[in-house]
Short mmCIF file of C-alpha atoms in Angstrom, two decimals:
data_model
loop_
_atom_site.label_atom_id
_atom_site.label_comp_id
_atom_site.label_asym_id
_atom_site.label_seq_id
_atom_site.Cartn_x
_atom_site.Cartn_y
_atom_site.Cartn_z
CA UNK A 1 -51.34 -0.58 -51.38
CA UNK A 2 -51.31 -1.66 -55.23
CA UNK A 3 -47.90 -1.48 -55.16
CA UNK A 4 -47.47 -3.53 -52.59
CA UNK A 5 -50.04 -6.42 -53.51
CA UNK A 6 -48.08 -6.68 -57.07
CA UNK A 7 -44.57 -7.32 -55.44
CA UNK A 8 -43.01 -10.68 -55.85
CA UNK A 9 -43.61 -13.00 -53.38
CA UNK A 10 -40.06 -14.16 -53.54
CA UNK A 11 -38.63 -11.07 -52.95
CA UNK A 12 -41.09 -10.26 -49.85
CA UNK A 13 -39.79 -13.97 -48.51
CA UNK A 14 -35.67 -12.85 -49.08
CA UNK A 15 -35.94 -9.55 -47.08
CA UNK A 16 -37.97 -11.32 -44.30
CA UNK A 17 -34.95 -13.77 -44.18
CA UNK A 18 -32.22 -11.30 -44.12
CA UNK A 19 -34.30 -9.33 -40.95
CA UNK A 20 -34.41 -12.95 -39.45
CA UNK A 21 -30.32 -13.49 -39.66
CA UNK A 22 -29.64 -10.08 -38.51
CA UNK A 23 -32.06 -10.16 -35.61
CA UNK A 24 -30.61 -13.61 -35.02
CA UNK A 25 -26.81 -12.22 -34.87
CA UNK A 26 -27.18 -8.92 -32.89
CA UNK A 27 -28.88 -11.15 -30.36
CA UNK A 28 -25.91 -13.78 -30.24
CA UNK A 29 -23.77 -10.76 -29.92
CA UNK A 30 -25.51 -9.48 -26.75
CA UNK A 31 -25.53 -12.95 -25.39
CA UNK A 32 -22.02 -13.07 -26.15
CA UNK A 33 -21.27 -9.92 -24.48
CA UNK A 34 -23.29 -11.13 -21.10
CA UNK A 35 -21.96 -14.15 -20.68
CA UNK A 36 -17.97 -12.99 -20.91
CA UNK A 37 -19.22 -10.70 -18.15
CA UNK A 38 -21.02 -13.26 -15.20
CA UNK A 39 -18.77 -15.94 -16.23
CA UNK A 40 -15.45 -14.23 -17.05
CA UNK A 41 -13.59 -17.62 -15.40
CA UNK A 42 -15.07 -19.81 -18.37
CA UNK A 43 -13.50 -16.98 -20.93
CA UNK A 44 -9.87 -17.62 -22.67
CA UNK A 45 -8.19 -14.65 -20.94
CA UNK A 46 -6.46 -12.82 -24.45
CA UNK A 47 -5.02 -9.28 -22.89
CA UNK A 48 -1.47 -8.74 -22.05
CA UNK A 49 -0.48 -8.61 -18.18
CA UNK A 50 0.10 -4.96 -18.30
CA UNK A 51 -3.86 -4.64 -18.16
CA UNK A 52 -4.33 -6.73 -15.42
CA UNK A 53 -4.77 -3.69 -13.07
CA UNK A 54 -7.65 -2.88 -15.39
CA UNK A 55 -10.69 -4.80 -13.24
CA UNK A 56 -10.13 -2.48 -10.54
CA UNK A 57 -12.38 -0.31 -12.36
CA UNK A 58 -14.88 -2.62 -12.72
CA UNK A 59 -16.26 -1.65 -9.39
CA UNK A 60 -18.53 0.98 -9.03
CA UNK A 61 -17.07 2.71 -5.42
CA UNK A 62 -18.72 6.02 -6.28
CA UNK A 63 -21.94 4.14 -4.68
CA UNK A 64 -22.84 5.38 -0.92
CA UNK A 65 -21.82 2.68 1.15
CA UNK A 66 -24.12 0.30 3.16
CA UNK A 67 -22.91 -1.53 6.27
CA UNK A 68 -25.60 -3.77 6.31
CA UNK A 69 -24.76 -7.80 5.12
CA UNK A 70 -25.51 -8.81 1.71
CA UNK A 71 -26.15 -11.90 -0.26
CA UNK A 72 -23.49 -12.74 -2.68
CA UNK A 73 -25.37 -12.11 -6.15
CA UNK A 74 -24.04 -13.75 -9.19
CA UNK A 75 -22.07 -10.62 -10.68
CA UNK A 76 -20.37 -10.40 -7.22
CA UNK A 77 -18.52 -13.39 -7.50
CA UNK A 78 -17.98 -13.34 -10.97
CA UNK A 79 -16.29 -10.06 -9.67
CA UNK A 80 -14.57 -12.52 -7.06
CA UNK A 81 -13.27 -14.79 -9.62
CA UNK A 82 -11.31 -11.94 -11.38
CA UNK A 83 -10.15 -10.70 -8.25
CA UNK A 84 -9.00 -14.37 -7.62
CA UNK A 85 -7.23 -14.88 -10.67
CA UNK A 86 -5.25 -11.76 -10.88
CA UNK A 87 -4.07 -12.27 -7.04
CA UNK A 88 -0.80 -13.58 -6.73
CA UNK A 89 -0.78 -17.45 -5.66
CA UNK A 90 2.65 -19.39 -5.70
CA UNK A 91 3.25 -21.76 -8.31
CA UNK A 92 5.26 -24.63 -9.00
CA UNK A 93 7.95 -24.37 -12.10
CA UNK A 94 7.74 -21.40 -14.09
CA UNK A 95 7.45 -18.20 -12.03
CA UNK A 96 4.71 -15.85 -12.54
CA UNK A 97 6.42 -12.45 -14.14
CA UNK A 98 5.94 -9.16 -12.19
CA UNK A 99 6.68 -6.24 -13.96
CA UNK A 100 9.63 -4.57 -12.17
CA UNK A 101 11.30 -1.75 -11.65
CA UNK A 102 15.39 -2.27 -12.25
CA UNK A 103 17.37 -2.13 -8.90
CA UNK A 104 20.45 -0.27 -8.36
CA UNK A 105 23.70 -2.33 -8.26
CA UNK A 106 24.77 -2.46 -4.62
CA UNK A 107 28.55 -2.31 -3.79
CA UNK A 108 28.47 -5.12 -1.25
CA UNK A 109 31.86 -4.55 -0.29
CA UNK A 110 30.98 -0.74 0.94
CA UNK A 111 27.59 -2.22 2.57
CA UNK A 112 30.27 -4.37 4.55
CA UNK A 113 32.49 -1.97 5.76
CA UNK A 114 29.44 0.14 6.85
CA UNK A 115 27.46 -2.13 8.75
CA UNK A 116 30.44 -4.07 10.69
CA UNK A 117 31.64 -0.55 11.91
CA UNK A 118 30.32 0.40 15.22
CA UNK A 119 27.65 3.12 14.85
CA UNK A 120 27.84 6.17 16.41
CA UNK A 121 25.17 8.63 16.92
CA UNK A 122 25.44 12.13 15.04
CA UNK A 123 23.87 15.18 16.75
CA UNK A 124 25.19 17.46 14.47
CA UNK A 125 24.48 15.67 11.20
CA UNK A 126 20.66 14.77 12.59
CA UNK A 127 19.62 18.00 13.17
CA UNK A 128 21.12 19.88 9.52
CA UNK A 129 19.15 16.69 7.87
CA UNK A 130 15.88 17.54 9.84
CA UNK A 131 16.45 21.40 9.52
CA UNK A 132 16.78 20.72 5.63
CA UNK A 133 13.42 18.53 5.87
CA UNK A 134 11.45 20.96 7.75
CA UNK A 135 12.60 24.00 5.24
CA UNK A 136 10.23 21.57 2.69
CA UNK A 137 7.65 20.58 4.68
CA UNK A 138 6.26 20.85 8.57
CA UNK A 139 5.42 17.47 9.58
CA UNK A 140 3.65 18.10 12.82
CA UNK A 141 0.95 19.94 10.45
CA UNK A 142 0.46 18.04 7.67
CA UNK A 143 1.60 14.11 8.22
CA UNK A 144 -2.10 13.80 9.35
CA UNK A 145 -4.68 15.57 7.68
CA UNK A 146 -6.99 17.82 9.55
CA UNK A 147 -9.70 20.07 9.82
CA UNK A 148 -7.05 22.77 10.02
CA UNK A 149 -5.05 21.96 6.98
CA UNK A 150 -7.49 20.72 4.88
CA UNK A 151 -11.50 22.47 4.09
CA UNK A 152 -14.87 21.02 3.64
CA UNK A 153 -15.28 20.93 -0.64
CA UNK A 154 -12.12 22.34 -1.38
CA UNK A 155 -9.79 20.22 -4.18
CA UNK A 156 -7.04 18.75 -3.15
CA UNK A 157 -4.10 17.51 -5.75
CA UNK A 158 -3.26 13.71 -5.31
CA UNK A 159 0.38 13.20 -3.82
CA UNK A 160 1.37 11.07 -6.87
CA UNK A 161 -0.49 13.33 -9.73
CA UNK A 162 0.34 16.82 -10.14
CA UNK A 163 -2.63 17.06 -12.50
CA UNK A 164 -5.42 15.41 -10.73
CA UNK A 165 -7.39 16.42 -7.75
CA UNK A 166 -9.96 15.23 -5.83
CA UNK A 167 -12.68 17.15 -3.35
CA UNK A 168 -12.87 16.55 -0.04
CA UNK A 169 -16.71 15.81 1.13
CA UNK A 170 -18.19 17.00 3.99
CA UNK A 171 -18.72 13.66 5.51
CA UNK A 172 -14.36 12.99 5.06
CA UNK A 173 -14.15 16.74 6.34
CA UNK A 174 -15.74 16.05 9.92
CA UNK A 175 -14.41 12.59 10.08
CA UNK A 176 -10.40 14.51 10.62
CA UNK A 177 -9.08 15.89 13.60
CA UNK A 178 -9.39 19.30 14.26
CA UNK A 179 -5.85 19.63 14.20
CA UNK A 180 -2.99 17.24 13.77
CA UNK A 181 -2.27 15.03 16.88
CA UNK A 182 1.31 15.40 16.26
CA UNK A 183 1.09 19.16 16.65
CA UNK A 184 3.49 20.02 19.56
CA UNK A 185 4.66 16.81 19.96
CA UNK A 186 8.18 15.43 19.82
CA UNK A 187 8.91 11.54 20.33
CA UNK A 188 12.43 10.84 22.42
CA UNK A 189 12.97 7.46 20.43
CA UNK A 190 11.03 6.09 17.86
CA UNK A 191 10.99 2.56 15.98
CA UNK A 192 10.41 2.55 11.99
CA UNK A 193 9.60 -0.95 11.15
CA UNK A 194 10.17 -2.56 8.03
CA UNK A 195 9.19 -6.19 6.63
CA UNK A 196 12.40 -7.66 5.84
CA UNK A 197 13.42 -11.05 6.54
CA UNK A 198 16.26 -9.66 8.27
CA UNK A 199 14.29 -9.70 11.10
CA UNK A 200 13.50 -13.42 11.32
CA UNK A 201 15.35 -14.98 14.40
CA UNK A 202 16.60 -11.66 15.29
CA UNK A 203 14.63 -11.34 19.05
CA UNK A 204 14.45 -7.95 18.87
CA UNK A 205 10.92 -7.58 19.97
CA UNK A 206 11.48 -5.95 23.37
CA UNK A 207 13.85 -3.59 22.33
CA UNK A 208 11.70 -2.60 19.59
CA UNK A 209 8.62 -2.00 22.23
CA UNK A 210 10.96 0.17 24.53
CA UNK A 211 10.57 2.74 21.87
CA UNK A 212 8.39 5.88 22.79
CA UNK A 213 6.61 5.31 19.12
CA UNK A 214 6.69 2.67 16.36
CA UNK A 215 5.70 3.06 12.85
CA UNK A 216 4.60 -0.28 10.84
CA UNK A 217 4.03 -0.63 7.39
CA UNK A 218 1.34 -2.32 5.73
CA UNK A 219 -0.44 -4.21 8.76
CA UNK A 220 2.22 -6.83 8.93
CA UNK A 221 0.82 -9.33 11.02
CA UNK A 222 1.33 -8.89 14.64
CA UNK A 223 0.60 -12.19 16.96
CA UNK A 224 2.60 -14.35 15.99
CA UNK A 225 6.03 -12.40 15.41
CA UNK A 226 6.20 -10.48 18.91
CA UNK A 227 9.66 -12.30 19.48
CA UNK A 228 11.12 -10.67 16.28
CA UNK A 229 9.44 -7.81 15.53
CA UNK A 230 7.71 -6.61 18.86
CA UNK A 231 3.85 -5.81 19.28
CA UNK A 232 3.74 -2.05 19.91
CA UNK A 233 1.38 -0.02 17.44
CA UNK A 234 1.13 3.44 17.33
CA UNK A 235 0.94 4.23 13.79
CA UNK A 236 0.66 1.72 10.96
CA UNK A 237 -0.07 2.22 6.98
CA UNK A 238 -1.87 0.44 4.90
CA UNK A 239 -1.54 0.87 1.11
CA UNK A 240 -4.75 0.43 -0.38
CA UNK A 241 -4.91 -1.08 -3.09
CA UNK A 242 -2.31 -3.68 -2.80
CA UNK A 243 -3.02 -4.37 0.41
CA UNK A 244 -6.89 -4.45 0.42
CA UNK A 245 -7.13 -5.97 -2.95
CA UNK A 246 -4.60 -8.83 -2.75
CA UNK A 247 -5.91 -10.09 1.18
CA UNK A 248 -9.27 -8.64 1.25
CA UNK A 249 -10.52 -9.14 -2.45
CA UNK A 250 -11.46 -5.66 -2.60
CA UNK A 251 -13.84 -5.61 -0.20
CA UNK A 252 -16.33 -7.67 -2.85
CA UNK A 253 -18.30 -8.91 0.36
CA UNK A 254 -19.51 -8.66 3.39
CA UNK A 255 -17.98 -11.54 4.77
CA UNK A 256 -14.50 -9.50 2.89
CA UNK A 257 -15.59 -6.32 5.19
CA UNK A 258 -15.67 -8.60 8.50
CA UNK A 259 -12.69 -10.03 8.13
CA UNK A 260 -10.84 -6.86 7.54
CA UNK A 261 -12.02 -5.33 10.22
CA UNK A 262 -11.17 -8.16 11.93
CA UNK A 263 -8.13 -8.47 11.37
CA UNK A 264 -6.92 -5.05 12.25
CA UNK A 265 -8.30 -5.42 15.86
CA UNK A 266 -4.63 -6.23 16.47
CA UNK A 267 -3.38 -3.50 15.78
CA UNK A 268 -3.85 0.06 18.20
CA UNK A 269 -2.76 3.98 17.62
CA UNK A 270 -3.21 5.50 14.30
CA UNK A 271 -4.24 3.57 11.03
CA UNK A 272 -2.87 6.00 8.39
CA UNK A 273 -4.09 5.66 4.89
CA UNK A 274 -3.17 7.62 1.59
CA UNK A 275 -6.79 8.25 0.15
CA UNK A 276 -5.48 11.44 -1.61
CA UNK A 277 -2.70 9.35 -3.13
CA UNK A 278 -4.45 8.63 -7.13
CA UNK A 279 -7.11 9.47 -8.89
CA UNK A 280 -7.53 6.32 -9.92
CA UNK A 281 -7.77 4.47 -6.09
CA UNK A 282 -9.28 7.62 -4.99
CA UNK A 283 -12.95 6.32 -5.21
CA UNK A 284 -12.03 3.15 -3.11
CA UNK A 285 -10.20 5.07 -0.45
CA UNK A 286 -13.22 7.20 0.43
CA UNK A 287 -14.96 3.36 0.95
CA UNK A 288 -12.43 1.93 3.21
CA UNK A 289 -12.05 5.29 5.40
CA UNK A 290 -15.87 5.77 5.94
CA UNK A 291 -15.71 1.76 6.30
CA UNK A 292 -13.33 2.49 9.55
CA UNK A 293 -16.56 4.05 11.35
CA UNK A 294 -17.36 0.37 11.85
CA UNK A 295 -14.20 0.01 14.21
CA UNK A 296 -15.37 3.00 17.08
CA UNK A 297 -14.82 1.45 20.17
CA UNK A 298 -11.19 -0.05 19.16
CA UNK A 299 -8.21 1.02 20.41
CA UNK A 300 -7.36 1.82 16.63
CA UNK A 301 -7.84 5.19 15.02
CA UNK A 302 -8.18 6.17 11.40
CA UNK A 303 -5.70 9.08 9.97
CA UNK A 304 -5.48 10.31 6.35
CA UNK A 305 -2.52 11.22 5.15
CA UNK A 306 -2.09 14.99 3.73
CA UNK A 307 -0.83 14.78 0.01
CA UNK A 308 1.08 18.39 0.45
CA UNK A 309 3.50 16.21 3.43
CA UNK A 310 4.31 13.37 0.71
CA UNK A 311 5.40 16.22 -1.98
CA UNK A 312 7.39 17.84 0.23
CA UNK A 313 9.29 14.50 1.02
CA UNK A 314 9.50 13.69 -2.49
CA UNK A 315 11.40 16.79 -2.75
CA UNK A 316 13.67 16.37 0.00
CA UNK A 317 14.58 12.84 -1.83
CA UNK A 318 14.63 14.21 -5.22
CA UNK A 319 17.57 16.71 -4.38
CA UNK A 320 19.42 13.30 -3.31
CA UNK A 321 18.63 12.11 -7.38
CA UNK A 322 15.94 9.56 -6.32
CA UNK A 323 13.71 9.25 -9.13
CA UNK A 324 11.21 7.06 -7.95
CA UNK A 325 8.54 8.41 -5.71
CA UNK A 326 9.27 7.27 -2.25
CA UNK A 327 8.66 3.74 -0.65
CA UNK A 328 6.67 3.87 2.72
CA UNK A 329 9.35 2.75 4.67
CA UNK A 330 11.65 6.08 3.22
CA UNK A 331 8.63 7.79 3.94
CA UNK A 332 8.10 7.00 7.70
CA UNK A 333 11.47 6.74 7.98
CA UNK A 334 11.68 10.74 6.93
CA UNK A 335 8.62 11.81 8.80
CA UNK A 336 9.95 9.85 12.06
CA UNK A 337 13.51 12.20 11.74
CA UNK A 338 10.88 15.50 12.10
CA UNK A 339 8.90 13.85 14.83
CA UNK A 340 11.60 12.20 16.98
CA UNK A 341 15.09 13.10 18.63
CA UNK A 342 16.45 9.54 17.52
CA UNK A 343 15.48 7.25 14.82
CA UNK A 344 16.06 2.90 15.54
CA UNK A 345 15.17 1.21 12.03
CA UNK A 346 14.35 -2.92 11.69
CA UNK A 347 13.64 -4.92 9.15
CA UNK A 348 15.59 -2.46 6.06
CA UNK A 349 17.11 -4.77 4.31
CA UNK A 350 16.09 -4.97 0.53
CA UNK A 351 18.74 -7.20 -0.56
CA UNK A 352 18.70 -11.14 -1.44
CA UNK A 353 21.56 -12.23 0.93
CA UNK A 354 23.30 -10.76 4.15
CA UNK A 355 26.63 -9.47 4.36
CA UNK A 356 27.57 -12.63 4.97
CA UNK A 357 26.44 -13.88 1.76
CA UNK A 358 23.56 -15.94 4.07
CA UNK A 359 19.88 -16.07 1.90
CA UNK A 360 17.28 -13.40 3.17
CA UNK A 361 13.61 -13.81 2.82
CA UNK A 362 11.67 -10.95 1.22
CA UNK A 363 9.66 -10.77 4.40
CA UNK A 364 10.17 -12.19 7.68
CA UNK A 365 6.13 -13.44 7.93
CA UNK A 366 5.71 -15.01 5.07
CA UNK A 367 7.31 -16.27 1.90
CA UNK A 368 6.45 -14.37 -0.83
CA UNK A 369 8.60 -12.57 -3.50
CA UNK A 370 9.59 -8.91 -4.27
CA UNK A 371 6.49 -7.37 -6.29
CA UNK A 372 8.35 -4.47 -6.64
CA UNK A 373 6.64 -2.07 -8.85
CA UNK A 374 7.58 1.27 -8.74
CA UNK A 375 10.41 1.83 -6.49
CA UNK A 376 13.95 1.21 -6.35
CA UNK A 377 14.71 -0.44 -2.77
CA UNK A 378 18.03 -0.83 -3.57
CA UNK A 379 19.05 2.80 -4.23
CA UNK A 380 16.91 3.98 -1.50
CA UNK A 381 18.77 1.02 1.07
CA UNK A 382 22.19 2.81 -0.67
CA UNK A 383 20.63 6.48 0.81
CA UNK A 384 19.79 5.28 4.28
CA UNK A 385 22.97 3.16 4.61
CA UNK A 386 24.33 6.78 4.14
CA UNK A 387 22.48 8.36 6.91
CA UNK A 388 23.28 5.16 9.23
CA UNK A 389 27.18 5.97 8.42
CA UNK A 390 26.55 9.52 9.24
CA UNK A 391 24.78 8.91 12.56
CA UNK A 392 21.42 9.96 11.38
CA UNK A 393 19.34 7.05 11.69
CA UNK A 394 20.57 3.48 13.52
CA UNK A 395 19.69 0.48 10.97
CA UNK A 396 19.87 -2.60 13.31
CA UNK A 397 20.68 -5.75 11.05
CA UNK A 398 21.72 -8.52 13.37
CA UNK A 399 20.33 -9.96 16.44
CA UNK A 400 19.23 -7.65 19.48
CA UNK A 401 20.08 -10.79 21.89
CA UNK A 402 21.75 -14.25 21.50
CA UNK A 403 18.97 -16.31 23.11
CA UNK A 404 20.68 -19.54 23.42
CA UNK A 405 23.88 -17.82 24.82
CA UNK A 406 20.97 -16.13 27.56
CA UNK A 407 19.66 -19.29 28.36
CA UNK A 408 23.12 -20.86 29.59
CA UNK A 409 24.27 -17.71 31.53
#
């Protein structure tokens, strides 16, 4: 204590200012640090694009999920706002730059000659391709995932990640078939539809709903393309992420959850979804499958796909030097060979103009460009415009009827 009574009163005055300023900073700092957070659309955005895909994990999905409605708190639709800005929105002048993966050159000349030849159906030449397929994978076990090829708490290895795995809960267990509801089954004719723009004006809607099965991709919309593009469902994909984060916002909301659900009351069969695809949309896939309790009494089903069936199809394309993992449309255009004795594809066309040299649209609902990210449509449009010319599969790329011609006969 007598030390302390004969220090200087200065110096007792300095270190009291120094704790002020400090105390004074680190609290400007956390202030700092909480308001970049709630109000990230007030911030100066500073990161490159390449971590754009980065506020995905700023959602916690691990979270049991509630079905009941909730009030949109403040961190929710700061969440929103991200969501928001990262979502693609067309602009005037400069386009927005998506990073992309390069595209084969296409010999337009040889695309030509192929697709103004008559086509003519292969027996011989279907069945060797679907013998080779089948000596990879057997698709009328594992396309779907079930309680017979998959077991409660076992770890299964995501389809695009050699090295990561993922368990399978006991709650995702007893939501799967007990066995695969393609077991046994073979399909006379089925449909593979793609989005192209191809299709726009093309009428092929009834032809395409005289198939014994159609695969979609993505829940394209339905209602108002029936002309074109037909309105039979009896499987359709949806990629996850892309597809739930760009339309749905993630799922931030309640009112989000609604209108997804929704939305896919248009649609009937099988809604198949990767969830063993990543690690990293692994979390959120769990969400939206338990999510699809919501939609018992539909006419629409949910399926998981089995990551084993997407390997094996990687394979099969990987002996035919593809070195991108597989589209969806390759996909279900290779699972659809296994499951059905002939194979009618619409809407495959990748390329920016017909072959006669006419514009086409990127999609046939809506006009949007190629985000392509990963795959190379152009090399995998080369490979099926290989099994067309071999009689394998049937890629229809002009109209299925002349309307006006129809309406004066």
């Amino acid at each position: 204590m007598g030390q302390i009574s004969e220090m200087n009163p200065e110096y007792i005055i300095k270190a009291l200012k120094k704790v002020l300023i400090i105390s004074c900073m680190t609290l400007f700092i956390i202030l700092s640090f909480h308001y970049m957070i709630y109000h990230p659309q007030t911030v100066k955005r500073t990161t490159s694009h390449s971590n754009d895909a980065s506020y995905v994990r700023m959602f916690k999905h691990n979270k049991p999920h509630s079905t009941t409605a909730r009030n949109l708190s403040e961190a929710d639709a700061a969440l929103v706002q991200v969501i928001k800005k990262f979502s693609y929105k067309p602009k005037t002048g400069k386009p927005k730059k998506f990073h992309r993966t390069p595209q084969t050159a296409v010999n337009m000349a040889l695309i030509r000659d192929i697709f103004l030849s008559k086509w003519k159906e292969s027996k011989a030449n279907f069945t060797a391709f679907r013998q080779e397929l089948n000596s990879y994978i057997d698709s009328h076990k594992y396309f779907a995932a079930s309680q017979e090829t998959v077991v409660a708490g076992e770890q299964l290895t995501m389809a695009h990640q050699d090295n990561v795995s993922r368990t399978v809960f006991p709650d995702i267990h007893e939501r799967l078939p007990k066995e695969s509801p393609f077991k046994g089954k073979m399909f006379p004719r089925c449909a593979v539809m793609g989005s192209s723009g191809m299709l726009s004006n093309s009428h092929c809607g009834e032809e395409i709903d005289r198939a014994d099965y159609v695969f979609r991709c993505n829940i394209p919309p339905m209602k108002d393309f029936v002309d074109d593009a037909g309105s039979l469902t009896n499987l359709t994909t949806m990629n996850i992420m892309t597809i739930v984060a760009d339309r749905y916002h993630l799922l931030s909301t309640s009112l989000m959850e609604d209108k997804f659900l929704r939305d896919l009351q248009e649609y009937s069969g099988y809604l198949w979804l990767p969830v063993y695809g990543m690690g990293s949309t692994y979390s959120f896939g769990l969400r939206v499958f338990r999510l699809l309790d919501r939609l018992n009494g539909t006419n629409l089903k949910p399926m998981m796909g089995h990551p084993e069936h997407f390997r094996g199809v990687k394979k099969l394309w990987e002996k035919r030097d593809l070195k991108h993992r597989p589209s969806t449309g390759l996909y279900l255009t290779t699972t659809a060979i296994a499951l059905c004795d002939k194979v009618d594809l619409y809407g495959f066309w990748p390329l920016p103009r017909d072959i006669d040299g006419n514009e086409v649209p990127y999609h046939y609902y809506e006009d949007k460009p190629s985000p392509t990210i990963m795959h190379d449509f152009h090399f995998e449009f080369l490979k099926l415009a290989q099994l067309h010319e071999k009689g394998i599969v049937h890629i229809h790329t002009g109209k299925c009827k002349d309307v006006e011609k129809a309406e004066f006969t």
